[in-house]
Short mmCIF file of C-alpha atoms in Angstrom, two decimals:
data_model
loop_
_atom_site.label_atom_id
_atom_site.label_comp_id
_atom_site.label_asym_id
_atom_site.label_seq_id
_atom_site.Cartn_x
_atom_site.Cartn_y
_atom_site.Cartn_z
CA MET A 443 0.56 0.02 0.44
CA THR A 444 3.16 2.35 0.54
CA ARG A 445 3.81 1.95 -2.64
CA LEU A 446 -0.01 2.63 -4.10
CA THR A 447 -0.13 5.76 -1.92
CA ARG A 448 3.35 7.42 -3.48
CA ALA A 449 2.36 6.83 -6.50
CA VAL A 450 -0.84 8.26 -6.39
CA ALA A 451 -0.04 11.19 -4.64
CA ALA A 452 2.84 11.87 -6.94
CA THR A 453 0.64 11.58 -10.14
CA ALA A 454 -1.75 14.28 -8.30
CA LEU A 455 -4.17 11.48 -7.92
CA ALA A 456 -4.30 10.67 -4.04
CA CYS A 457 -7.40 8.42 -3.41
CA SER A 458 -8.27 8.43 0.31
CA LEU A 459 -6.78 8.80 3.69
CA ALA A 460 -4.09 6.17 3.09
CA LEU A 461 -2.25 9.84 1.73
CA THR A 462 -1.82 10.30 5.00
CA ALA A 463 -0.43 7.34 5.88
CA GLY A 464 2.14 7.87 3.30
CA VAL A 465 3.05 11.48 5.35
CA ALA A 466 3.25 9.49 8.84
CA THR A 467 5.23 6.71 7.64
CA ALA A 468 7.73 8.88 5.35
CA THR A 469 11.43 8.43 6.12
CA ALA A 470 13.25 10.82 7.76
CA ALA A 471 15.20 11.74 4.92
CA ASP A 472 11.71 13.51 3.58
CA ALA A 473 10.54 17.27 4.28
CA PRO A 474 8.06 17.87 6.96
CA ALA A 475 4.64 19.70 5.45
CA PRO A 476 3.70 22.65 6.49
CA GLY A 477 1.96 22.87 9.50
CA ALA A 478 3.54 19.69 10.34
CA ARG A 479 4.03 18.26 13.49
CA ALA A 480 5.48 15.10 15.02
CA ALA A 481 3.96 12.07 16.05
CA ALA A 482 2.96 11.96 19.68
CA ALA A 483 2.50 9.27 21.63
CA HIS A 484 -0.82 7.24 21.82
CA PRO A 485 -3.30 9.90 23.33
CA ALA A 486 -5.73 8.25 26.55
CA ARG A 487 -9.04 10.27 26.00
CA PRO A 488 -10.49 9.75 22.15
CA ALA A 489 -11.02 12.05 19.84
CA ALA A 490 -14.38 14.02 19.49
CA LEU A 491 -16.06 15.48 15.97
CA PRO A 492 -17.50 19.10 15.74
CA ALA A 493 -20.91 18.94 16.89
CA PRO A 494 -23.58 19.14 14.38
CA THR A 495 -24.57 22.72 12.89
CA GLY A 496 -28.50 22.05 12.20
CA PRO A 497 -31.21 22.39 14.37
CA HIS A 498 -32.09 18.47 14.46
CA ALA A 499 -30.66 15.59 16.84
CA VAL A 500 -29.17 13.03 14.66
CA GLY A 501 -29.85 9.23 14.99
CA SER A 502 -28.22 6.32 13.36
CA THR A 503 -28.74 2.80 11.90
CA VAL A 504 -26.79 0.09 10.21
CA LEU A 505 -27.70 -1.96 6.98
CA PRO A 506 -26.16 -4.52 6.09
CA LEU A 507 -27.27 -5.11 2.48
CA VAL A 508 -25.79 -7.97 -0.42
CA ASP A 509 -26.01 -7.51 -3.98
CA ARG A 510 -26.50 -11.12 -5.11
CA SER A 511 -27.66 -9.80 -8.83
CA ARG A 512 -23.91 -8.83 -8.99
CA THR A 513 -20.66 -10.70 -9.30
CA ASP A 514 -17.86 -8.61 -6.77
CA PRO A 515 -15.58 -8.09 -9.02
CA TRP A 516 -12.55 -7.69 -6.51
CA VAL A 517 -13.30 -11.52 -5.19
CA PRO A 518 -15.78 -13.56 -7.71
CA THR A 519 -16.14 -16.56 -5.42
CA ALA A 520 -17.87 -14.07 -2.54
CA ASP A 521 -21.75 -14.48 -2.49
CA GLY A 522 -22.36 -11.30 -3.74
CA ARG A 523 -21.88 -7.55 -3.89
CA ALA A 524 -21.18 -7.00 -0.08
CA LEU A 525 -22.56 -3.37 1.16
CA MET A 526 -22.50 -1.78 4.65
CA VAL A 527 -24.40 1.40 5.04
CA THR A 528 -24.55 3.84 7.59
CA LEU A 529 -28.01 5.86 8.14
CA HIS A 530 -27.74 8.85 9.55
CA TYR A 531 -31.44 11.25 9.76
CA PRO A 532 -33.33 14.06 11.73
CA ALA A 533 -34.33 12.50 14.79
CA ALA A 534 -36.77 12.98 17.62
CA ARG A 535 -35.07 14.21 21.03
CA SER A 536 -35.26 11.20 23.08
CA GLY A 537 -34.12 7.65 22.69
CA GLY A 538 -31.21 5.37 21.82
CA SER A 539 -27.79 5.28 22.55
CA PRO A 540 -24.30 6.69 21.38
CA ALA A 541 -23.23 5.57 18.10
CA PRO A 542 -20.06 4.19 17.65
CA TYR A 543 -17.88 5.91 15.50
CA ALA A 544 -16.21 2.69 14.37
CA THR A 545 -15.67 -1.54 14.93
CA ARG A 546 -12.49 -2.02 16.64
CA GLU A 547 -11.34 -4.74 14.11
CA GLU A 548 -12.02 -1.85 11.26
CA ALA A 549 -10.60 1.27 13.26
CA ARG A 550 -7.53 -1.43 14.11
CA LEU A 551 -6.69 -1.67 10.07
CA LEU A 552 -7.03 1.61 9.64
CA ALA A 553 -4.49 2.86 12.24
CA GLU A 554 -1.73 0.36 11.18
CA GLN A 555 -2.18 2.58 8.20
CA LEU A 556 -1.63 5.61 9.94
CA GLY A 557 1.27 4.96 11.80
CA PRO A 558 2.67 4.12 15.58
CA GLY A 559 1.00 7.37 16.93
CA VAL A 560 -2.32 5.94 16.20
CA SER A 561 -3.91 3.86 18.66
CA GLY A 562 -6.94 1.46 17.07
CA ASP A 563 -8.82 1.58 20.00
CA VAL A 564 -8.87 4.94 20.37
CA LEU A 565 -9.74 5.90 17.06
CA ALA A 566 -12.51 3.29 17.64
CA ARG A 567 -13.78 5.02 20.51
CA THR A 568 -13.69 9.12 19.02
CA ARG A 569 -17.29 9.88 19.67
CA THR A 570 -20.25 10.86 17.86
CA HIS A 571 -23.03 12.99 18.33
CA SER A 572 -25.85 10.50 16.83
CA ARG A 573 -27.90 8.08 18.82
CA THR A 574 -28.34 4.72 17.44
CA ASP A 575 -31.19 3.64 16.19
CA ALA A 576 -34.03 6.63 17.91
CA ARG A 577 -37.29 7.28 16.47
CA PRO A 578 -36.83 9.65 12.90
CA ALA A 579 -38.21 13.57 13.55
CA PRO A 580 -41.80 13.80 11.84
CA GLY A 581 -41.87 14.62 7.89
CA ARG A 582 -40.05 13.94 4.40
CA HIS A 583 -36.18 14.28 3.85
CA PRO A 584 -34.27 14.91 0.92
CA LEU A 585 -31.47 11.58 0.48
CA VAL A 586 -27.64 12.14 0.44
CA VAL A 587 -25.79 9.04 -0.40
CA LEU A 588 -21.60 9.45 0.34
CA SER A 589 -19.26 7.54 -1.06
CA PRO A 590 -15.49 7.55 1.25
CA GLY A 591 -12.16 7.89 -0.29
CA PHE A 592 -10.27 4.99 -1.56
CA SER A 593 -8.77 2.51 0.90
CA VAL A 594 -11.43 4.21 3.54
CA SER A 595 -14.13 3.27 5.44
CA ARG A 596 -18.46 4.87 5.17
CA TRP A 597 -17.55 6.37 9.19
CA THR A 598 -14.63 8.74 7.31
CA LEU A 599 -17.36 11.21 6.30
CA THR A 600 -19.78 11.08 9.91
CA SER A 601 -18.48 14.28 10.64
CA LEU A 602 -19.82 15.40 7.11
CA ALA A 603 -22.91 12.83 7.65
CA GLU A 604 -24.64 14.15 11.42
CA ASP A 605 -23.82 17.64 9.87
CA LEU A 606 -26.62 17.03 6.79
CA ALA A 607 -28.86 15.26 9.11
CA SER A 608 -28.90 17.82 12.00
CA ARG A 609 -30.03 20.02 8.95
CA GLY A 610 -32.95 17.85 7.32
CA TYR A 611 -31.20 15.36 5.24
CA VAL A 612 -31.06 11.79 5.61
CA VAL A 613 -27.41 10.47 4.49
CA ALA A 614 -26.61 7.19 3.52
CA SER A 615 -22.74 6.45 4.10
CA VAL A 616 -22.12 3.11 1.85
CA ASP A 617 -18.60 1.12 2.56
CA HIS A 618 -17.81 -0.41 -0.35
CA ALA A 619 -16.85 -4.36 -0.66
CA TYR A 620 -12.87 -4.79 -0.86
CA GLU A 621 -12.24 -1.35 -1.13
CA SER A 622 -11.43 -0.30 2.22
CA PHE A 623 -8.52 -1.56 5.38
CA GLY A 624 -11.37 -2.89 7.21
CA ILE A 625 -15.15 -3.49 6.60
CA SER A 626 -16.97 -5.28 9.06
CA LEU A 627 -20.06 -7.68 8.62
CA PRO A 628 -22.71 -9.30 10.59
CA GLY A 629 -20.98 -12.17 12.23
CA GLY A 630 -17.92 -10.71 12.99
CA ARG A 631 -16.56 -11.50 9.56
CA THR A 632 -14.06 -8.23 8.35
CA LEU A 633 -13.25 -7.71 4.55
CA THR A 634 -10.02 -6.56 3.55
CA CYS A 635 -8.66 -4.36 0.88
CA VAL A 636 -8.66 -6.33 -2.27
CA ALA A 637 -9.24 -4.22 -4.86
CA CYS A 638 -5.93 -2.30 -3.39
CA GLU A 639 -3.91 -4.63 -4.73
CA ALA A 640 -5.72 -4.99 -8.38
CA LEU A 641 -5.04 -0.95 -8.37
CA ASP A 642 -1.01 -0.99 -7.17
CA GLU A 643 0.20 -4.11 -8.68
CA ASP A 644 -2.24 -5.94 -11.05
CA GLY A 645 -2.63 -2.50 -12.80
CA VAL A 646 -6.67 -2.43 -12.89
CA HIS A 647 -7.51 0.97 -14.13
CA GLY A 648 -9.60 3.10 -11.66
CA SER A 649 -12.76 3.21 -13.73
CA VAL A 650 -13.32 -0.32 -12.49
CA VAL A 651 -13.69 1.68 -8.78
CA THR A 652 -16.05 4.42 -10.27
CA THR A 653 -18.10 1.99 -12.44
CA THR A 654 -18.85 -0.70 -9.53
CA ARG A 655 -19.72 2.15 -7.36
CA ALA A 656 -22.16 3.26 -9.29
CA ALA A 657 -23.83 -0.40 -9.27
CA ASP A 658 -23.33 0.29 -5.75
CA VAL A 659 -25.14 3.08 -5.64
CA ARG A 660 -28.45 1.77 -7.58
CA TYR A 661 -28.77 -1.33 -5.26
CA VAL A 662 -28.78 1.29 -2.49
CA LEU A 663 -31.43 3.32 -4.38
CA ASP A 664 -33.01 -0.10 -4.97
CA ARG A 665 -33.26 -1.24 -1.02
CA LEU A 666 -33.82 2.57 0.35
CA VAL A 667 -36.42 4.00 -1.95
CA GLY A 668 -37.55 1.02 -3.59
CA PRO A 669 -40.63 -1.36 -2.97
CA ARG A 670 -39.78 -3.63 0.05
CA SER A 671 -37.85 -1.05 1.35
CA VAL A 672 -35.01 -1.95 3.91
CA TRP A 673 -35.38 0.19 6.77
CA ARG A 674 -38.83 0.48 8.33
CA HIS A 675 -38.83 4.04 8.44
CA ALA A 676 -38.71 4.56 4.65
CA ASP A 677 -40.88 7.11 4.91
CA ALA A 678 -38.98 9.56 5.83
CA ILE A 679 -37.48 10.24 2.93
CA ASP A 680 -38.51 11.80 0.02
CA ALA A 681 -37.48 9.74 -3.06
CA ARG A 682 -38.00 12.91 -5.35
CA ARG A 683 -34.85 15.04 -3.84
CA ILE A 684 -31.76 12.52 -4.13
CA GLY A 685 -28.06 13.66 -3.85
CA MET A 686 -24.91 12.36 -4.16
CA ALA A 687 -21.46 13.13 -2.80
CA GLY A 688 -18.34 11.33 -1.98
CA HIS A 689 -14.53 12.22 -1.45
CA SER A 690 -11.81 11.11 -3.71
CA ILE A 691 -12.61 8.43 -5.49
CA GLY A 692 -15.85 8.36 -4.15
CA GLY A 693 -16.34 11.92 -5.90
CA ALA A 694 -15.69 10.31 -9.04
CA SER A 695 -17.87 7.71 -8.43
CA ALA A 696 -20.77 10.45 -7.70
CA ALA A 697 -20.53 11.92 -11.54
CA THR A 698 -20.57 7.82 -12.92
CA ALA A 699 -23.70 7.01 -10.61
CA MET A 700 -24.93 10.40 -11.56
CA ALA A 701 -25.14 9.15 -15.60
CA ALA A 702 -26.07 5.97 -14.82
CA ASP A 703 -28.69 6.92 -12.48
CA ARG A 704 -31.60 9.56 -13.19
CA ARG A 705 -32.71 9.45 -9.89
CA ILE A 706 -30.27 11.51 -8.26
CA ASP A 707 -31.00 15.03 -9.00
CA ALA A 708 -27.25 16.64 -7.77
CA GLY A 709 -23.60 15.52 -7.28
CA ILE A 710 -20.24 16.58 -5.55
CA ASN A 711 -16.95 15.74 -5.74
CA MET A 712 -14.87 16.46 -3.28
CA ASP A 713 -11.24 16.27 -4.48
CA GLY A 714 -11.14 13.46 -6.71
CA ALA A 715 -9.73 12.18 -10.20
CA PHE A 716 -12.53 11.57 -12.57
CA TRP A 717 -11.80 7.96 -14.08
CA GLU A 718 -15.02 7.84 -16.43
CA GLU A 719 -15.67 10.48 -19.06
CA LEU A 720 -19.23 12.14 -19.19
CA PRO A 721 -21.60 11.20 -22.11
CA ALA A 722 -22.22 12.97 -24.72
CA GLU A 723 -25.34 14.28 -23.03
CA GLY A 724 -24.03 15.44 -19.97
CA LEU A 725 -25.59 14.64 -17.02
CA ARG A 726 -28.76 16.15 -18.79
CA GLY A 727 -28.76 19.09 -17.25
CA ARG A 728 -28.22 17.99 -13.17
CA PRO A 729 -26.00 20.36 -11.21
CA PHE A 730 -23.06 19.07 -10.23
CA LEU A 731 -20.29 20.75 -7.62
CA MET A 732 -16.39 20.21 -7.84
CA LEU A 733 -14.88 21.14 -4.18
CA GLY A 734 -11.06 20.41 -4.36
CA THR A 735 -7.18 21.71 -3.06
CA HIS A 736 -5.88 25.09 -3.98
CA ASP A 737 -2.75 23.84 -5.64
CA GLU A 738 -1.29 22.46 -8.59
CA THR A 739 -3.62 19.51 -8.45
CA HIS A 740 -6.96 21.12 -8.58
CA LEU A 741 -6.68 24.13 -10.03
CA PRO A 742 -7.71 24.61 -14.02
CA GLY A 743 -5.00 23.37 -15.95
CA GLY A 744 -3.23 21.69 -13.02
CA ALA A 745 -1.92 17.96 -12.82
CA ASP A 746 -4.81 16.65 -12.32
CA THR A 747 -6.30 17.09 -16.30
CA SER A 748 -9.51 15.24 -15.83
CA TRP A 749 -11.18 18.09 -13.77
CA GLY A 750 -10.47 20.63 -17.04
CA ARG A 751 -12.34 17.99 -18.96
CA THR A 752 -15.17 17.19 -16.54
CA TRP A 753 -15.84 21.05 -16.27
CA SER A 754 -16.15 21.20 -19.73
CA ALA A 755 -18.65 18.66 -20.62
CA LEU A 756 -21.30 19.36 -17.19
CA ASP A 757 -23.71 20.77 -18.67
CA GLY A 758 -26.05 22.08 -15.97
CA TRP A 759 -25.23 24.40 -12.87
CA LYS A 760 -22.11 23.40 -11.77
CA ARG A 761 -19.04 25.62 -9.45
CA TRP A 762 -15.55 24.78 -9.71
CA ILE A 763 -14.47 25.68 -5.90
CA THR A 764 -11.00 25.77 -4.31
CA LEU A 765 -9.92 26.01 -0.63
CA ALA A 766 -6.40 27.52 0.74
CA GLY A 767 -4.49 25.89 2.53
CA SER A 768 -6.02 22.28 2.06
CA ASP A 769 -4.56 18.77 1.51
CA HIS A 770 -6.71 16.22 0.15
CA PHE A 771 -8.11 14.96 2.91
CA SER A 772 -9.95 18.05 4.32
CA PHE A 773 -12.88 16.90 3.23
CA SER A 774 -13.23 14.27 5.41
CA ASP A 775 -13.08 13.45 9.08
CA GLY A 776 -9.36 13.30 8.45
CA PRO A 777 -8.46 16.70 9.92
CA VAL A 778 -9.86 16.02 13.11
CA LEU A 779 -8.04 13.01 13.18
CA SER A 780 -4.97 13.81 12.35
CA ARG A 781 -5.27 16.84 14.51
CA HIS A 782 -5.84 14.41 17.63
CA PHE A 783 -3.12 12.05 16.51
CA GLY A 784 -0.62 13.99 16.06
CA LEU A 785 -0.24 13.38 12.61
CA PRO A 786 1.23 16.13 9.82
CA GLU A 787 -1.46 18.80 9.04
CA PRO A 788 -1.86 20.80 6.13
CA GLU A 789 -2.18 25.03 6.59
CA LEU A 790 -5.73 24.78 6.66
CA SER A 791 -7.03 24.31 10.42
CA ALA A 792 -9.05 21.59 11.16
CA ASP A 793 -11.88 23.30 12.73
CA ARG A 794 -11.95 25.73 9.21
CA ALA A 795 -11.72 22.43 7.09
CA VAL A 796 -14.32 21.10 8.19
CA ALA A 797 -16.68 24.51 8.77
CA LEU A 798 -16.08 25.20 5.03
CA THR A 799 -16.75 21.56 3.58
CA ARG A 800 -20.03 21.42 5.68
CA THR A 801 -20.94 24.97 4.29
CA TYR A 802 -20.73 24.47 0.63
CA VAL A 803 -21.79 20.94 0.98
CA SER A 804 -25.26 21.61 2.47
CA ALA A 805 -25.52 24.93 0.62
CA PHE A 806 -25.06 22.96 -2.47
CA PHE A 807 -27.51 20.30 -1.89
CA ASP A 808 -30.15 23.17 -0.20
CA ARG A 809 -30.25 25.27 -3.40
CA HIS A 810 -30.72 22.21 -5.84
CA LEU A 811 -32.62 19.23 -3.95
CA ARG A 812 -35.13 22.14 -1.13
CA GLY A 813 -34.92 25.43 -4.04
CA LEU A 814 -33.14 27.28 -1.22
CA PRO A 815 -30.95 30.57 -2.19
CA ARG A 816 -27.88 29.89 -0.74
CA PRO A 817 -25.76 32.85 -1.40
CA VAL A 818 -22.74 31.47 -0.47
CA LEU A 819 -22.93 29.44 -3.96
CA ASP A 820 -22.28 32.98 -5.90
CA GLY A 821 -19.03 33.75 -5.61
CA PRO A 822 -16.42 34.81 -2.98
CA SER A 823 -17.22 36.03 0.63
CA ALA A 824 -15.51 37.93 3.30
CA ALA A 825 -16.78 34.91 5.77
CA ASN A 826 -14.85 32.57 3.53
CA PRO A 827 -11.77 34.07 2.20
CA GLU A 828 -9.89 30.06 1.67
CA ALA A 829 -12.65 29.91 -0.64
CA HIS A 830 -12.03 30.40 -4.20
CA PHE A 831 -13.90 30.05 -7.58
CA GLN A 832 -12.71 28.99 -10.65
CA ASN A 833 -13.79 29.96 -13.78
CA PRO A 834 -11.89 28.45 -16.54
#
């Protein structure tokens, strides 16, 4: 995985928090990144995610799914395509126990990649702001699907998921089988990252990931908003208003999923290279946001040329916003975890990274799934000087 991480970073197509692992395990001869700190001794207390900013309490439930109509591309002998989905949703202000962040095994496997300063046990106990199986708040709410970066799990987007839920969205965060360092299934089984080796050593193209994830999302939507939903509170979802966002290759998958499934009304790519070209008809007029780093990778004309090609192919409302001082994992829980465990940090602080990601993601979905005016999307603002609007 170290070789994959370095190769991806070198070509500015990093796929996930695995980039952090490459920094944390670099040799002493490597120059530290701006603002980097040496890895601290294991903190005894767990980190706490930033509190959600919306008016609703947040409920959480986990749904294990298996699509037996498909062969898993990474392990063809598997019994279908396994998916783990965490739903965050607006909740009534009563009931439920605190929702866990990750299983101990999932956290242990990621901690091994992040360096000796990270304790898997402490990582697993990261404090969330949602309650397990709490009663949903009244009403019908737009649905947002979240897809994580390559090699990490759905729970690395928990801060964003909880914030969206507190603002009135049902959020389905999806773990894709064999594409994470560790995904815990019911019964104690853990899936590891078979796809990591396939991309690193076998030369499999990233489009296999995005196409597979698009099919995963189609299945998740079928099971959530189709007949005989797997969630007993499915009437809380407004199936006429669906969005998708993802980090890294999960963001690229949002565009691929939109092209394949007309039910998805709006999409966001957070700092991911696009591995597939959009069809000739683009996204049929549907809105799309590209939210990325303000550097040689994702500025217009940058190393990731897929952003310029995709921008030209987008045929609906669109924005290309870059955040000064951010790095690849600023759009996930990465900044909070890096700060807590003493891992290298970019110039943009953890608090600002979380606030900016929440601001622009929620504003986009408010505008395009709810029809609410959100002037923050119209251009630069004094309140957010880090955000730069690109118009190539």
